Amino acid sequence: MPNRHDLLLLPGLLCDARLWRDPIAALADLAECQVADLTQDDTLRGMALRALEAAPPRFALAGLSMGGYVAFEILRLAPERVTRLALFDTSARPDTEEAARRRRGLMALTRTGQFRGVTPRLLPSLLHPDAVEGPLGHEVRAMADRVGREAFLRQQLAILQRPDSRPMLPEIRLPTLVAVGERDILTPPELAEEIAAGIPGARLERIAQSGHLPTMEQPAAAAALMRGWLAG
């Protein structure tokens, strides 16, 4: 039997445990998985502390998009508890001024009752073009609806305040996987390349036929990368 790992999984904005459903099933022989609740807090620190409180004493850590931002915060707060790190489709950078303005504008619209979750117009920025019209698009929209308006506002506020994590990258001395969908528009591959270049010994992988959500779009490929990362 392979060594089993405790694995803490961190979802992205407007994502819940569905984001990790298929990798969890594929890694059942190798990992005891727990998906953190990132819907209750409006700061990355609050999200990280809540996740740490519920997590095992030591664990492997994987985050996607916003989950990557929380992963960096966990490493700031309790680096001794993390045994290895996987970062999917995320960035070590803070928002640009333009991105922050867009985020605040979206938050303002949401506060006036115009929260519409993931709309059909937004799906092409999340998914590979081949997946937009299929059942996966409906699943992504349903996931966002489950997370809901109030959690969306809290998550956006937390993301808006995130620090620049690039200075801490050389200090990360863990077995690290950095993966990104080759067609990710929101956090394009060059941002993954930057993270991988900054973390000593990090492994960089591009996932074919995937946009921003490879654990849903290409679950077998994502799980295979995670299996190699956990077994390595």
PDB file of C-alpha atoms in Angstrom:
ATOM      1  CA  MET A   1       0.000   0.000   0.000  1.00  0.00           C
ATOM      2  CA  PRO A   2       1.317   3.487  -0.807  1.00  0.00           C
ATOM      3  CA  ASN A   3       1.757   5.954   2.009  1.00  0.00           C
ATOM      4  CA  ARG A   4      -1.499   7.840   2.571  1.00  0.00           C
ATOM      5  CA  HIS A   5      -1.549  11.605   2.849  1.00  0.00           C
ATOM      6  CA  ASP A   6      -3.875  14.038   4.526  1.00  0.00           C
ATOM      7  CA  LEU A   7      -4.742  16.449   1.711  1.00  0.00           C
ATOM      8  CA  LEU A   8      -6.363  19.845   2.241  1.00  0.00           C
ATOM      9  CA  LEU A   9      -8.061  21.202  -0.888  1.00  0.00           C
ATOM     10  CA  LEU A  10      -8.842  24.898  -1.370  1.00  0.00           C
ATOM     11  CA  PRO A  11     -11.569  25.926  -3.854  1.00  0.00           C
ATOM     12  CA  GLY A  12     -11.616  28.992  -6.067  1.00  0.00           C
ATOM     13  CA  LEU A  13     -14.007  31.938  -6.245  1.00  0.00           C
ATOM     14  CA  LEU A  14     -17.633  30.771  -6.493  1.00  0.00           C
ATOM     15  CA  CYS A  15     -16.460  27.160  -6.242  1.00  0.00           C
ATOM     16  CA  ASP A  16     -17.337  24.449  -3.749  1.00  0.00           C
ATOM     17  CA  ALA A  17     -16.319  20.834  -3.214  1.00  0.00           C
ATOM     18  CA  ARG A  18     -17.533  19.939  -6.721  1.00  0.00           C
ATOM     19  CA  LEU A  19     -14.328  21.538  -8.016  1.00  0.00           C
ATOM     20  CA  TRP A  20     -12.309  18.695  -6.472  1.00  0.00           C
ATOM     21  CA  ARG A  21     -14.858  15.848  -6.700  1.00  0.00           C
ATOM     22  CA  ASP A  22     -13.179  13.803  -9.413  1.00  0.00           C
ATOM     23  CA  PRO A  23      -9.572  14.087  -8.168  1.00  0.00           C
ATOM     24  CA  ILE A  24     -10.787  13.135  -4.682  1.00  0.00           C
ATOM     25  CA  ALA A  25     -12.301   9.939  -6.077  1.00  0.00           C
ATOM     26  CA  ALA A  26      -9.245   9.167  -8.186  1.00  0.00           C
ATOM     27  CA  LEU A  27      -6.856   9.659  -5.260  1.00  0.00           C
ATOM     28  CA  ALA A  28      -8.902   7.736  -2.688  1.00  0.00           C
ATOM     29  CA  ASP A  29      -6.211   5.075  -2.308  1.00  0.00           C
ATOM     30  CA  LEU A  30      -3.527   7.664  -1.695  1.00  0.00           C
ATOM     31  CA  ALA A  31      -5.102  10.579   0.183  1.00  0.00           C
ATOM     32  CA  GLU A  32      -7.618  11.398   2.870  1.00  0.00           C
ATOM     33  CA  CYS A  33      -9.084  14.564   1.388  1.00  0.00           C
ATOM     34  CA  GLN A  34     -10.751  17.517   3.051  1.00  0.00           C
ATOM     35  CA  VAL A  35     -12.193  20.509   1.188  1.00  0.00           C
ATOM     36  CA  ALA A  36     -11.916  23.767   3.124  1.00  0.00           C
ATOM     37  CA  ASP A  37     -14.879  26.117   3.477  1.00  0.00           C
ATOM     38  CA  LEU A  38     -13.770  29.421   1.956  1.00  0.00           C
ATOM     39  CA  THR A  39     -17.233  31.017   1.908  1.00  0.00           C
ATOM     40  CA  GLN A  40     -17.487  32.414   5.438  1.00  0.00           C
ATOM     41  CA  ASP A  41     -14.687  35.004   5.636  1.00  0.00           C
ATOM     42  CA  ASP A  42     -13.870  38.272   3.893  1.00  0.00           C
ATOM     43  CA  THR A  43     -10.090  38.122   4.345  1.00  0.00           C
ATOM     44  CA  LEU A  44      -7.552  35.572   3.181  1.00  0.00           C
ATOM     45  CA  ARG A  45      -6.262  35.389   6.736  1.00  0.00           C
ATOM     46  CA  GLY A  46      -9.719  34.517   8.016  1.00  0.00           C
ATOM     47  CA  MET A  47     -10.114  31.852   5.337  1.00  0.00           C
ATOM     48  CA  ALA A  48      -6.680  30.413   6.141  1.00  0.00           C
ATOM     49  CA  LEU A  49      -7.298  30.349   9.884  1.00  0.00           C
ATOM     50  CA  ARG A  50     -10.660  28.617   9.425  1.00  0.00           C
ATOM     51  CA  ALA A  51      -9.057  26.038   7.142  1.00  0.00           C
ATOM     52  CA  LEU A  52      -6.188  25.464   9.556  1.00  0.00           C
ATOM     53  CA  GLU A  53      -8.536  25.015  12.497  1.00  0.00           C
ATOM     54  CA  ALA A  54     -10.341  22.169  10.724  1.00  0.00           C
ATOM     55  CA  ALA A  55      -7.266  20.590   9.122  1.00  0.00           C
ATOM     56  CA  PRO A  56      -5.101  17.717  10.393  1.00  0.00           C
ATOM     57  CA  PRO A  57      -1.865  18.614  12.196  1.00  0.00           C
ATOM     58  CA  ARG A  58       0.142  18.201   8.981  1.00  0.00           C
ATOM     59  CA  PHE A  59      -1.139  17.951   5.443  1.00  0.00           C
ATOM     60  CA  ALA A  60      -0.437  18.271   1.755  1.00  0.00           C
ATOM     61  CA  LEU A  61      -2.019  21.444   0.397  1.00  0.00           C
ATOM     62  CA  ALA A  62      -3.618  22.123  -2.994  1.00  0.00           C
ATOM     63  CA  GLY A  63      -5.399  25.270  -4.116  1.00  0.00           C
ATOM     64  CA  LEU A  64      -6.959  26.480  -7.350  1.00  0.00           C
ATOM     65  CA  SER A  65      -7.221  30.180  -8.275  1.00  0.00           C
ATOM     66  CA  MET A  66      -8.433  31.937  -5.091  1.00  0.00           C
ATOM     67  CA  GLY A  67      -7.498  28.730  -3.309  1.00  0.00           C
ATOM     68  CA  GLY A  68      -3.917  29.430  -4.342  1.00  0.00           C
ATOM     69  CA  TYR A  69      -4.080  32.829  -2.656  1.00  0.00           C
ATOM     70  CA  VAL A  70      -5.289  31.109   0.510  1.00  0.00           C
ATOM     71  CA  ALA A  71      -2.515  28.528   0.192  1.00  0.00           C
ATOM     72  CA  PHE A  72       0.074  31.298   0.251  1.00  0.00           C
ATOM     73  CA  GLU A  73      -1.603  32.708   3.372  1.00  0.00           C
ATOM     74  CA  ILE A  74      -1.518  29.302   5.071  1.00  0.00           C
ATOM     75  CA  LEU A  75       2.206  29.148   4.320  1.00  0.00           C
ATOM     76  CA  ARG A  76       2.621  32.547   5.971  1.00  0.00           C
ATOM     77  CA  LEU A  77       0.705  31.475   9.074  1.00  0.00           C
ATOM     78  CA  ALA A  78       1.742  27.845   9.579  1.00  0.00           C
ATOM     79  CA  PRO A  79       4.434  26.703   7.136  1.00  0.00           C
ATOM     80  CA  GLU A  80       5.488  23.889   9.479  1.00  0.00           C
ATOM     81  CA  ARG A  81       2.132  22.154   8.982  1.00  0.00           C
ATOM     82  CA  VAL A  82       2.390  21.862   5.183  1.00  0.00           C
ATOM     83  CA  THR A  83       4.209  18.861   3.727  1.00  0.00           C
ATOM     84  CA  ARG A  84       3.857  19.623  -0.001  1.00  0.00           C
ATOM     85  CA  LEU A  85       2.152  22.186  -2.202  1.00  0.00           C
ATOM     86  CA  ALA A  86       0.105  22.107  -5.428  1.00  0.00           C
ATOM     87  CA  LEU A  87      -1.041  25.324  -7.100  1.00  0.00           C
ATOM     88  CA  PHE A  88      -3.527  25.210  -9.975  1.00  0.00           C
ATOM     89  CA  ASP A  89      -4.404  28.153 -12.213  1.00  0.00           C
ATOM     90  CA  THR A  90      -3.444  30.877  -9.781  1.00  0.00           C
ATOM     91  CA  SER A  91      -1.177  33.907  -9.431  1.00  0.00           C
ATOM     92  CA  ALA A  92       1.338  35.170  -6.916  1.00  0.00           C
ATOM     93  CA  ARG A  93       0.602  38.767  -7.924  1.00  0.00           C
ATOM     94  CA  PRO A  94      -1.865  41.228  -6.380  1.00  0.00           C
ATOM     95  CA  ASP A  95      -4.597  42.783  -8.503  1.00  0.00           C
ATOM     96  CA  THR A  96      -3.566  45.421 -10.997  1.00  0.00           C
ATOM     97  CA  GLU A  97      -5.342  48.764 -10.611  1.00  0.00           C
ATOM     98  CA  GLU A  98      -7.533  47.933 -13.593  1.00  0.00           C
ATOM     99  CA  ALA A  99      -8.466  44.512 -12.194  1.00  0.00           C
ATOM    100  CA  ALA A 100      -9.232  46.048  -8.811  1.00  0.00           C
ATOM    101  CA  ARG A 101     -11.544  48.604 -10.431  1.00  0.00           C
ATOM    102  CA  ARG A 102     -13.395  45.851 -12.285  1.00  0.00           C
ATOM    103  CA  ARG A 103     -13.696  43.833  -9.100  1.00  0.00           C
ATOM    104  CA  ARG A 104     -15.090  46.777  -7.127  1.00  0.00           C
ATOM    105  CA  GLY A 105     -17.554  47.526  -9.918  1.00  0.00           C
ATOM    106  CA  LEU A 106     -18.787  43.945  -9.906  1.00  0.00           C
ATOM    107  CA  MET A 107     -19.143  44.049  -6.140  1.00  0.00           C
ATOM    108  CA  ALA A 108     -21.178  47.254  -6.380  1.00  0.00           C
ATOM    109  CA  LEU A 109     -23.537  45.671  -8.904  1.00  0.00           C
ATOM    110  CA  THR A 110     -23.891  42.615  -6.700  1.00  0.00           C
ATOM    111  CA  ARG A 111     -24.808  44.727  -3.673  1.00  0.00           C
ATOM    112  CA  THR A 112     -27.673  46.271  -5.625  1.00  0.00           C
ATOM    113  CA  GLY A 113     -29.174  42.825  -6.115  1.00  0.00           C
ATOM    114  CA  GLN A 114     -27.743  42.162  -9.551  1.00  0.00           C
ATOM    115  CA  PHE A 115     -25.751  39.080  -8.591  1.00  0.00           C
ATOM    116  CA  ARG A 116     -26.079  36.623 -11.445  1.00  0.00           C
ATOM    117  CA  GLY A 117     -23.412  34.088 -10.523  1.00  0.00           C
ATOM    118  CA  VAL A 118     -21.621  32.635 -13.521  1.00  0.00           C
ATOM    119  CA  THR A 119     -23.535  33.792 -16.582  1.00  0.00           C
ATOM    120  CA  PRO A 120     -23.323  32.211 -20.044  1.00  0.00           C
ATOM    121  CA  ARG A 121     -21.246  35.216 -21.126  1.00  0.00           C
ATOM    122  CA  LEU A 122     -18.697  34.503 -18.395  1.00  0.00           C
ATOM    123  CA  LEU A 123     -18.268  30.806 -19.142  1.00  0.00           C
ATOM    124  CA  PRO A 124     -15.807  31.318 -22.058  1.00  0.00           C
ATOM    125  CA  SER A 125     -13.387  32.963 -19.623  1.00  0.00           C
ATOM    126  CA  LEU A 126     -13.561  29.933 -17.314  1.00  0.00           C
ATOM    127  CA  LEU A 127     -13.751  26.912 -19.591  1.00  0.00           C
ATOM    128  CA  HIS A 128     -12.045  25.605 -22.696  1.00  0.00           C
ATOM    129  CA  PRO A 129     -14.150  26.492 -25.762  1.00  0.00           C
ATOM    130  CA  ASP A 130     -15.067  22.837 -26.265  1.00  0.00           C
ATOM    131  CA  ALA A 131     -16.722  22.681 -22.817  1.00  0.00           C
ATOM    132  CA  VAL A 132     -18.732  25.914 -22.781  1.00  0.00           C
ATOM    133  CA  GLU A 133     -21.899  24.549 -24.394  1.00  0.00           C
ATOM    134  CA  GLY A 134     -21.903  21.158 -22.690  1.00  0.00           C
ATOM    135  CA  PRO A 135     -23.065  19.861 -19.313  1.00  0.00           C
ATOM    136  CA  LEU A 136     -19.917  21.109 -17.591  1.00  0.00           C
ATOM    137  CA  GLY A 137     -21.020  24.696 -18.167  1.00  0.00           C
ATOM    138  CA  HIS A 138     -24.265  23.942 -16.325  1.00  0.00           C
ATOM    139  CA  GLU A 139     -22.326  22.380 -13.466  1.00  0.00           C
ATOM    140  CA  VAL A 140     -20.100  25.445 -13.117  1.00  0.00           C
ATOM    141  CA  ARG A 141     -23.143  27.723 -13.062  1.00  0.00           C
ATOM    142  CA  ALA A 142     -24.893  25.537 -10.488  1.00  0.00           C
ATOM    143  CA  MET A 143     -21.785  25.542  -8.302  1.00  0.00           C
ATOM    144  CA  ALA A 144     -21.684  29.339  -8.346  1.00  0.00           C
ATOM    145  CA  ASP A 145     -25.372  29.492  -7.446  1.00  0.00           C
ATOM    146  CA  ARG A 146     -24.749  27.231  -4.447  1.00  0.00           C
ATOM    147  CA  VAL A 147     -21.994  29.521  -3.174  1.00  0.00           C
ATOM    148  CA  GLY A 148     -24.282  32.517  -3.588  1.00  0.00           C
ATOM    149  CA  ARG A 149     -24.261  36.289  -3.426  1.00  0.00           C
ATOM    150  CA  GLU A 150     -23.073  36.973   0.123  1.00  0.00           C
ATOM    151  CA  ALA A 151     -20.171  34.551  -0.067  1.00  0.00           C
ATOM    152  CA  PHE A 152     -19.230  35.996  -3.463  1.00  0.00           C
ATOM    153  CA  LEU A 153     -18.958  39.463  -1.925  1.00  0.00           C
ATOM    154  CA  ARG A 154     -16.838  38.171   0.949  1.00  0.00           C
ATOM    155  CA  GLN A 155     -14.556  36.292  -1.422  1.00  0.00           C
ATOM    156  CA  GLN A 156     -14.130  39.265  -3.755  1.00  0.00           C
ATOM    157  CA  LEU A 157     -13.200  41.508  -0.834  1.00  0.00           C
ATOM    158  CA  ALA A 158     -10.609  39.003   0.336  1.00  0.00           C
ATOM    159  CA  ILE A 159      -9.138  38.676  -3.153  1.00  0.00           C
ATOM    160  CA  LEU A 160      -9.051  42.452  -3.560  1.00  0.00           C
ATOM    161  CA  GLN A 161      -6.868  42.777  -0.455  1.00  0.00           C
ATOM    162  CA  ARG A 162      -4.424  39.996  -1.275  1.00  0.00           C
ATOM    163  CA  PRO A 163      -0.719  40.796  -0.937  1.00  0.00           C
ATOM    164  CA  ASP A 164       2.056  40.275  -3.436  1.00  0.00           C
ATOM    165  CA  SER A 165       3.217  36.715  -2.795  1.00  0.00           C
ATOM    166  CA  ARG A 166       6.135  36.789  -5.210  1.00  0.00           C
ATOM    167  CA  PRO A 167       8.706  37.748  -2.539  1.00  0.00           C
ATOM    168  CA  MET A 168       7.903  34.606  -0.540  1.00  0.00           C
ATOM    169  CA  LEU A 169       8.298  32.157  -3.436  1.00  0.00           C
ATOM    170  CA  PRO A 170      12.052  31.501  -2.942  1.00  0.00           C
ATOM    171  CA  GLU A 171      11.335  30.648   0.716  1.00  0.00           C
ATOM    172  CA  ILE A 172       9.004  27.770  -0.168  1.00  0.00           C
ATOM    173  CA  ARG A 173      11.019  24.582   0.281  1.00  0.00           C
ATOM    174  CA  LEU A 174       8.383  21.953  -0.370  1.00  0.00           C
ATOM    175  CA  PRO A 175       7.717  19.454  -3.145  1.00  0.00           C
ATOM    176  CA  THR A 176       5.653  21.760  -5.349  1.00  0.00           C
ATOM    177  CA  LEU A 177       3.452  21.199  -8.371  1.00  0.00           C
ATOM    178  CA  VAL A 178       2.370  24.237 -10.392  1.00  0.00           C
ATOM    179  CA  ALA A 179      -0.271  23.405 -13.001  1.00  0.00           C
ATOM    180  CA  VAL A 180      -2.338  25.504 -15.391  1.00  0.00           C
ATOM    181  CA  GLY A 181      -4.840  24.932 -18.161  1.00  0.00           C
ATOM    182  CA  GLU A 182      -3.166  25.724 -21.456  1.00  0.00           C
ATOM    183  CA  ARG A 183      -6.177  27.868 -22.446  1.00  0.00           C
ATOM    184  CA  ASP A 184      -6.626  29.624 -19.085  1.00  0.00           C
ATOM    185  CA  ILE A 185      -7.659  33.217 -19.775  1.00  0.00           C
ATOM    186  CA  LEU A 186      -8.122  34.414 -16.187  1.00  0.00           C
ATOM    187  CA  THR A 187      -4.716  33.291 -14.890  1.00  0.00           C
ATOM    188  CA  PRO A 188      -2.755  32.534 -18.053  1.00  0.00           C
ATOM    189  CA  PRO A 189       0.210  30.152 -18.196  1.00  0.00           C
ATOM    190  CA  GLU A 190       2.797  32.883 -17.831  1.00  0.00           C
ATOM    191  CA  LEU A 191       1.612  33.467 -14.263  1.00  0.00           C
ATOM    192  CA  ALA A 192       2.138  29.779 -13.491  1.00  0.00           C
ATOM    193  CA  GLU A 193       5.555  29.985 -15.091  1.00  0.00           C
ATOM    194  CA  GLU A 194       6.410  32.896 -12.802  1.00  0.00           C
ATOM    195  CA  ILE A 195       5.398  30.919  -9.715  1.00  0.00           C
ATOM    196  CA  ALA A 196       7.295  27.809 -10.790  1.00  0.00           C
ATOM    197  CA  ALA A 197      10.409  29.827 -11.574  1.00  0.00           C
ATOM    198  CA  GLY A 198      10.281  31.400  -8.115  1.00  0.00           C
ATOM    199  CA  ILE A 199       9.886  28.222  -6.044  1.00  0.00           C
ATOM    200  CA  PRO A 200      13.062  26.125  -5.887  1.00  0.00           C
ATOM    201  CA  GLY A 201      12.557  22.772  -7.582  1.00  0.00           C
ATOM    202  CA  ALA A 202       8.913  23.373  -8.511  1.00  0.00           C
ATOM    203  CA  ARG A 203       7.428  21.246 -11.301  1.00  0.00           C
ATOM    204  CA  LEU A 204       5.440  23.117 -13.945  1.00  0.00           C
ATOM    205  CA  GLU A 205       2.731  21.389 -15.980  1.00  0.00           C
ATOM    206  CA  ARG A 206       0.320  22.689 -18.627  1.00  0.00           C
ATOM    207  CA  ILE A 207      -2.937  20.786 -18.936  1.00  0.00           C
ATOM    208  CA  ALA A 208      -4.145  20.361 -22.516  1.00  0.00           C
ATOM    209  CA  GLN A 209      -7.740  21.077 -23.537  1.00  0.00           C
ATOM    210  CA  SER A 210      -8.398  23.024 -20.357  1.00  0.00           C
ATOM    211  CA  GLY A 211      -9.217  26.551 -19.298  1.00  0.00           C
ATOM    212  CA  HIS A 212      -9.314  27.863 -15.729  1.00  0.00           C
ATOM    213  CA  LEU A 213     -10.876  24.800 -14.056  1.00  0.00           C
ATOM    214  CA  PRO A 214      -8.799  21.747 -15.028  1.00  0.00           C
ATOM    215  CA  THR A 215      -9.918  19.651 -12.063  1.00  0.00           C
ATOM    216  CA  MET A 216     -13.393  19.709 -13.659  1.00  0.00           C
ATOM    217  CA  GLU A 217     -12.468  20.047 -17.332  1.00  0.00           C
ATOM    218  CA  GLN A 218      -9.692  17.426 -17.430  1.00  0.00           C
ATOM    219  CA  PRO A 219     -10.090  15.575 -14.128  1.00  0.00           C
ATOM    220  CA  ALA A 220      -8.090  12.503 -15.140  1.00  0.00           C
ATOM    221  CA  ALA A 221      -5.100  14.625 -16.177  1.00  0.00           C
ATOM    222  CA  ALA A 222      -5.330  16.756 -13.039  1.00  0.00           C
ATOM    223  CA  ALA A 223      -5.584  13.699 -10.818  1.00  0.00           C
ATOM    224  CA  ALA A 224      -2.625  12.044 -12.544  1.00  0.00           C
ATOM    225  CA  LEU A 225      -0.488  15.102 -11.866  1.00  0.00           C
ATOM    226  CA  MET A 226      -1.607  15.138  -8.245  1.00  0.00           C
ATOM    227  CA  ARG A 227      -0.871  11.421  -7.885  1.00  0.00           C
ATOM    228  CA  GLY A 228       2.689  11.946  -9.097  1.00  0.00           C
ATOM    229  CA  TRP A 229       3.049  14.927  -6.762  1.00  0.00           C
ATOM    230  CA  LEU A 230       1.831  12.975  -3.723  1.00  0.00           C
ATOM    231  CA  ALA A 231       3.840   9.882  -4.550  1.00  0.00           C
ATOM    232  CA  GLY A 232       7.061  11.732  -5.314  1.00  0.00           C
TER     233      GLY A 232
END
